[in-house]
mmCIF file of C-alpha atoms in Angstrom:
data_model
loop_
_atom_site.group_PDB
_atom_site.id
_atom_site.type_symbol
_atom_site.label_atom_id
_atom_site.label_comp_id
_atom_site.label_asym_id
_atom_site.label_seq_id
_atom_site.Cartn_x
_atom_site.Cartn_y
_atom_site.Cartn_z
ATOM 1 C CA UNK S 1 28.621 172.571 -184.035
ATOM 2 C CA UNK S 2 26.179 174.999 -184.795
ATOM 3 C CA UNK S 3 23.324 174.308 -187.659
ATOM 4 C CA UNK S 4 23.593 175.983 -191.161
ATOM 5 C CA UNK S 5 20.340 177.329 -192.105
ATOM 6 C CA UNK S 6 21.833 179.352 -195.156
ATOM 7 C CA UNK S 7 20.734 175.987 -197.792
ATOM 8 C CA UNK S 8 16.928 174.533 -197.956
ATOM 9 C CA UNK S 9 15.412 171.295 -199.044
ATOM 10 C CA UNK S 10 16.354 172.453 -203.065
ATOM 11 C CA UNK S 11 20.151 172.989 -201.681
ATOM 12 C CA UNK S 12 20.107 169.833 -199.846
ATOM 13 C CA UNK S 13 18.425 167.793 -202.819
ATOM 14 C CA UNK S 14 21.194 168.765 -204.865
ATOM 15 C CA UNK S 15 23.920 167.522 -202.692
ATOM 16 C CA UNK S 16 22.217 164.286 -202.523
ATOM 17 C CA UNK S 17 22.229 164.231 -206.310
ATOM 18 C CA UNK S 18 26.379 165.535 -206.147
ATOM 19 C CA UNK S 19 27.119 163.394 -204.048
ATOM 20 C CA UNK S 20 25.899 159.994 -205.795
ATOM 21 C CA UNK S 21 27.111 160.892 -208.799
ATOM 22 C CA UNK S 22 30.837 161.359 -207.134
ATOM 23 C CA UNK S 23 30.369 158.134 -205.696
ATOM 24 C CA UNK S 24 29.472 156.446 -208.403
ATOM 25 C CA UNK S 25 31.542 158.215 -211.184
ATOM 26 C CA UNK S 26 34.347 160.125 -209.557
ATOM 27 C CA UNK S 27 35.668 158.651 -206.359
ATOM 28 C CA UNK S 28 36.403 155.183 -208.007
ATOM 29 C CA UNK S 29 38.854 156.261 -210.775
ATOM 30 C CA UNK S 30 40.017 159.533 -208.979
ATOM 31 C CA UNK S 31 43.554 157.762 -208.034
ATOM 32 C CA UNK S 32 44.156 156.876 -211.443
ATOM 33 C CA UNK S 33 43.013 159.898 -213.150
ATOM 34 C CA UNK S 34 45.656 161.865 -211.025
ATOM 35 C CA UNK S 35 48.224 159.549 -211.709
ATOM 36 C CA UNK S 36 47.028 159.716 -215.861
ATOM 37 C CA UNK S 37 47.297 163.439 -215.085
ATOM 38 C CA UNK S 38 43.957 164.180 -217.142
ATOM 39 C CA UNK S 39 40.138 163.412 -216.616
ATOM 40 C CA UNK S 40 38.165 161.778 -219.828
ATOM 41 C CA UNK S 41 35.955 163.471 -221.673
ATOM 42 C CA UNK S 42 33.428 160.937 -220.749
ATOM 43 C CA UNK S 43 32.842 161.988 -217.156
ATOM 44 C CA UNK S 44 32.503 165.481 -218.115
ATOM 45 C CA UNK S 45 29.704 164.518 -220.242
ATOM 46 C CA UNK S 46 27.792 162.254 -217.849
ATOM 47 C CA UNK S 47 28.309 165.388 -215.115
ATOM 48 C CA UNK S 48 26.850 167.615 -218.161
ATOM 49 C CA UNK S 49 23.655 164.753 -218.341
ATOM 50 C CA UNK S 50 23.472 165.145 -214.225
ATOM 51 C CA UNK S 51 23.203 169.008 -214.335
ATOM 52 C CA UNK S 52 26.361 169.223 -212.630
ATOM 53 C CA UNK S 53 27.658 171.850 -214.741
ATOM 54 C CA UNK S 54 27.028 175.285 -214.651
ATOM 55 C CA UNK S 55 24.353 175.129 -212.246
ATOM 56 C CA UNK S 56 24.201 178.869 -211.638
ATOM 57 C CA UNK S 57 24.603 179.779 -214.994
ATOM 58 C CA UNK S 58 20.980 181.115 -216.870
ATOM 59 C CA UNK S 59 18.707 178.791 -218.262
ATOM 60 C CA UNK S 60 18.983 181.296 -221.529
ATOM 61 C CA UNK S 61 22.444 179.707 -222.204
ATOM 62 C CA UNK S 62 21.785 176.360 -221.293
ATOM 63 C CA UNK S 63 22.988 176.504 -217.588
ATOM 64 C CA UNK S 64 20.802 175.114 -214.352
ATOM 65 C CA UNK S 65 19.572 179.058 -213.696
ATOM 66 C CA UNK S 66 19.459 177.800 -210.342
ATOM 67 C CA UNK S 67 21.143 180.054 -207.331
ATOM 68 C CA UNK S 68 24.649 180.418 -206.593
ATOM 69 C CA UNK S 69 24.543 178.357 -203.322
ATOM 70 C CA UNK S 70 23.822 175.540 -205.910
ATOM 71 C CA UNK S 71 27.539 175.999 -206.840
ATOM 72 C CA UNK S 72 28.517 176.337 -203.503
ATOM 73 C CA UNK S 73 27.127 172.585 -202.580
ATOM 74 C CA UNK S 74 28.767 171.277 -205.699
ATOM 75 C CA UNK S 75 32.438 172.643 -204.573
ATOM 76 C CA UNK S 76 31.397 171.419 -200.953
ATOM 77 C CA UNK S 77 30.797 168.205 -202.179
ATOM 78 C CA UNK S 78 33.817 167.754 -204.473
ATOM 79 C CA UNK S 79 35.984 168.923 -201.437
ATOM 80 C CA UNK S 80 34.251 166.106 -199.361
ATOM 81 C CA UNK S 81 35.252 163.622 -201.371
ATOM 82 C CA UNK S 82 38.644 164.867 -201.821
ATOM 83 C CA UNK S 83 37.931 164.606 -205.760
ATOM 84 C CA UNK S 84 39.131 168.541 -206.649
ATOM 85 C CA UNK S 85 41.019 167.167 -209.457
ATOM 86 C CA UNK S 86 38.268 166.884 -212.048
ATOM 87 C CA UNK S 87 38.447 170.591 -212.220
ATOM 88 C CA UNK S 88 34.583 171.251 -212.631
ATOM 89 C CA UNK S 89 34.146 174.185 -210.364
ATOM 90 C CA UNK S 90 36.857 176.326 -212.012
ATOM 91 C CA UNK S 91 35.154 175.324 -215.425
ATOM 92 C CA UNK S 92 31.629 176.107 -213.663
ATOM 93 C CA UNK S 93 32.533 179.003 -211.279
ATOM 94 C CA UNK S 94 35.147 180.874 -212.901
ATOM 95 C CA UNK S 95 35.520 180.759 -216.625
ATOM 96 C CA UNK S 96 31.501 180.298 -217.619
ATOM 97 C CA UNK S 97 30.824 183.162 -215.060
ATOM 98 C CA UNK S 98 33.296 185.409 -216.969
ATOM 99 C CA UNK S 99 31.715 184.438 -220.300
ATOM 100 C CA UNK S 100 28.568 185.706 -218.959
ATOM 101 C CA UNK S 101 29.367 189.078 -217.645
ATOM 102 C CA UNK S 102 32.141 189.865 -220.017
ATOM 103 C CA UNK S 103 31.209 187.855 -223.347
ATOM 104 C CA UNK S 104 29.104 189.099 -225.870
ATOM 105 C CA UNK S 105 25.466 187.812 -226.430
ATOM 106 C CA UNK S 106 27.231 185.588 -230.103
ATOM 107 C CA UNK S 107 29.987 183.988 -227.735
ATOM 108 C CA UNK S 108 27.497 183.635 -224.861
ATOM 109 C CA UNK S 109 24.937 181.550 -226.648
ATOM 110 C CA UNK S 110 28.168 179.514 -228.563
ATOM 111 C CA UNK S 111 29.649 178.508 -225.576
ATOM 112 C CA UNK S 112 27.692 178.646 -222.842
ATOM 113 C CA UNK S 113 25.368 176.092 -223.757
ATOM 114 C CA UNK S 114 28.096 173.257 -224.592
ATOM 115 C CA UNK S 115 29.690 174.285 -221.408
ATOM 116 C CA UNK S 116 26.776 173.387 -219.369
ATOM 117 C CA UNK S 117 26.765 169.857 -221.000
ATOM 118 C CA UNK S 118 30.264 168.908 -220.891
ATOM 119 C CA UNK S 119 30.850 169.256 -224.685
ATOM 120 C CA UNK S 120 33.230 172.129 -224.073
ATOM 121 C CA UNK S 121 35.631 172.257 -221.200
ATOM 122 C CA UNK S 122 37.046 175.422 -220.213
ATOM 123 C CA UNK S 123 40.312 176.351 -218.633
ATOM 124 C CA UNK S 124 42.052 179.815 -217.167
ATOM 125 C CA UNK S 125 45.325 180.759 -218.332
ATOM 126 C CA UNK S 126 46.899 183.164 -215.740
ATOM 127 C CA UNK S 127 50.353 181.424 -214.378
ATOM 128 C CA UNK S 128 53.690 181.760 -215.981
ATOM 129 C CA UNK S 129 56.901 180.099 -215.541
ATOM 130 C CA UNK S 130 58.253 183.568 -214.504
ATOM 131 C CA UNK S 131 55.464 185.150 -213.270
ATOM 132 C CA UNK S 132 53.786 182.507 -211.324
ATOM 133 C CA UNK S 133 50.279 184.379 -210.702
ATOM 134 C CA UNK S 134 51.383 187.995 -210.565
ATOM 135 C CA UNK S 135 49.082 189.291 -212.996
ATOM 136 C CA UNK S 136 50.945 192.417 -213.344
ATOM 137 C CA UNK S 137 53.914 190.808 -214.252
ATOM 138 C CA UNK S 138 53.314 188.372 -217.379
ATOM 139 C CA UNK S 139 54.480 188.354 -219.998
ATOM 140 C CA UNK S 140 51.966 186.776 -222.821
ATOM 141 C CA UNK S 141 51.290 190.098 -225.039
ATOM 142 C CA UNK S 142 47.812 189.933 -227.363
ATOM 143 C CA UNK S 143 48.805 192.453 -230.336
ATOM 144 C CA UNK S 144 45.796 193.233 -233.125
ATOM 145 C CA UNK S 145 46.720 192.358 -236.682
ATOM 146 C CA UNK S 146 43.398 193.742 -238.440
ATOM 147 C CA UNK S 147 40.279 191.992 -237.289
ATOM 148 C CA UNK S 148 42.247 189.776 -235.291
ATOM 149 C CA UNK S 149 44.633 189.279 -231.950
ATOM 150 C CA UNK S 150 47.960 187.609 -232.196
ATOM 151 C CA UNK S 151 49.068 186.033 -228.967
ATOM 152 C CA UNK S 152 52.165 185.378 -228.146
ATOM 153 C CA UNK S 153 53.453 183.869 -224.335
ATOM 154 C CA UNK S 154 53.657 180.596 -222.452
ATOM 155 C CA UNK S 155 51.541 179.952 -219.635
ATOM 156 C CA UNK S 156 51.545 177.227 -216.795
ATOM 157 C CA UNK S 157 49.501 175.206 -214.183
ATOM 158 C CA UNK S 158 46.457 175.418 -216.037
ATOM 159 C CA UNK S 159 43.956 173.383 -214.480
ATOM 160 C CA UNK S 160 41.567 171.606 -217.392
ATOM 161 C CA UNK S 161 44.625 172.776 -219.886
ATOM 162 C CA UNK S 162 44.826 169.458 -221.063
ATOM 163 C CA UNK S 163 41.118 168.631 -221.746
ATOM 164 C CA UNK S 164 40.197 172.450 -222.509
ATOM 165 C CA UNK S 165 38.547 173.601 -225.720
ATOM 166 C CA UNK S 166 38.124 176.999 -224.990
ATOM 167 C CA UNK S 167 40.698 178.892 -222.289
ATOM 168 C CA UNK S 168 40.852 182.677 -221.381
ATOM 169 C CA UNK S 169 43.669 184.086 -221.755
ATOM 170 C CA UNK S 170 45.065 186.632 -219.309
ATOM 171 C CA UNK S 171 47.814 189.133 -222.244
ATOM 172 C CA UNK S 172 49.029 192.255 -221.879
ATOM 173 C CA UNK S 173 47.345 194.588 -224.523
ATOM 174 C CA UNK S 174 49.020 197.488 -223.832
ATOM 175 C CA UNK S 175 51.657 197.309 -221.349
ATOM 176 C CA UNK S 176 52.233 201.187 -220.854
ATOM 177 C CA UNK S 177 48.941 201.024 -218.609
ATOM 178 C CA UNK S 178 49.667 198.438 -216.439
ATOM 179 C CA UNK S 179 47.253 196.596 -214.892
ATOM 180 C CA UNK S 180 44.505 198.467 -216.908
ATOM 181 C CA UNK S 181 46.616 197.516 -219.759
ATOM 182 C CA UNK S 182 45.958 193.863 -218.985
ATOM 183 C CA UNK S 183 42.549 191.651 -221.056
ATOM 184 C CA UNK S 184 41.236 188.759 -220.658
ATOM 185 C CA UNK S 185 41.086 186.984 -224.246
ATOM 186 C CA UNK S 186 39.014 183.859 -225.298
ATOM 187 C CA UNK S 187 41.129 181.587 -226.776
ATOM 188 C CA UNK S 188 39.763 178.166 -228.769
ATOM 189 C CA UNK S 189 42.049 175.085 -228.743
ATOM 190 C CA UNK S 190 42.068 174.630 -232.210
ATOM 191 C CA UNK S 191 43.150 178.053 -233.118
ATOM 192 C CA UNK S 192 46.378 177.723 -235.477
ATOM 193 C CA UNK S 193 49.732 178.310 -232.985
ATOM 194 C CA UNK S 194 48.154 177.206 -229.895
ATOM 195 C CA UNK S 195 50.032 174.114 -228.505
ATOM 196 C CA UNK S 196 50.089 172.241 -225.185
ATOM 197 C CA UNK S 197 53.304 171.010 -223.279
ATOM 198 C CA UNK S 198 53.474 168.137 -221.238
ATOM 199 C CA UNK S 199 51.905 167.439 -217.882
ATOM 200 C CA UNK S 200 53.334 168.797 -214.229
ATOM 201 C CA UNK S 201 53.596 167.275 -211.085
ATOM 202 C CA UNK S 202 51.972 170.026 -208.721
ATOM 203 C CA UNK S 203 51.831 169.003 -204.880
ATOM 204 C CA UNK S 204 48.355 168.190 -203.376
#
């Protein structure tokens, strides 16, 4: 097997610190947390406390402002232990990364911060029950009604959809463009109309 030399002592320190906390936190209750079909709150929290979350994101909004191969030992790790179900790298790696390029500097500093210590978990909403994950295909339109966007769609397979506060929301904005016609819209749980359905089996 040839030697990776693309992580350091910094990289390495960090998996030690992953992988403890897995042990000690994940792994045990992993079986039942599948069969529960949700993760508590709790664990996201303690992973928040470890500096598990968001470890790429800048130290500005609360994130680890460490390097990206920081994230890349974290999803090693999680894949190691076979936990993938807790959902943090697409939390971690996908929705706070699209905060931060496509956000502005108000919904940055809201969310960013709280995402980085567990108090907000965040979710993707791209799959429909027609659509699967042809983007160019969905149906969920976003139409603006003065200062504001009304959504309207279903969406499914949404990994952290049941624990999520905050979920982007792939719509159609203005369908005669096609896929330039497409947006990605941040969504909060509580928001009046938003609902969630029950929880799917999906094979490992």
């Amino acid at each position: 097997m040839l030697a990776r030399t693309i992580f350091g002592e910094e990289h390495e320190l960090f998996r030690d610190q992953a992988r403890r906390f897995l042990k000690q936190e994940v792994i045990p209750h992993h079986a039942a947390w599948e069969a529960d079909g949700i993760v508590p709150r709790a664990v996201w929290l303690k992973a928040g406390a470890a500096g598990l979350l968001c470890p790429a994101i800048p130290e500005q909004y609360g994130g680890g402002g460490r390097a990206r191969l920081h994230s890349a030992v974290l999803i090693e790790e999680v894949a190691r232990a076979g936990t993938s179900g807790i959902g943090f790298g697409l939390h971690s790696d996908i929705v706070a990364p699209c905060i931060l390029a496509y956000g502005t500097e108000e919904q940055k500093k809201t969310w960013l911060p709280k995402m980085a210590t567990g108090e907000v978990i965040g979710a993707i909403a791209m799959t429909e029950p027609d659509a699967g994950s042809d983007l160019q295909n969905v149906r969920t339109s976003a139409v603006r009604d003065g200062d504001e966007l009304v959504i309207n769609g279903q969406k499914t397979f949404i990994t952290n959809g049941q624990n999520a506060d905050l979920v982007i929301v792939v719509a159609k904005t203005d369908p005669a463009q096609g896929a330039k016609g497409i947006s990605l819209v941040l969504v909060e749980t509580d928001r009046p109309g938003f609902a969630r359905g029950r929880n799917l089996e999906k094979s490992a």
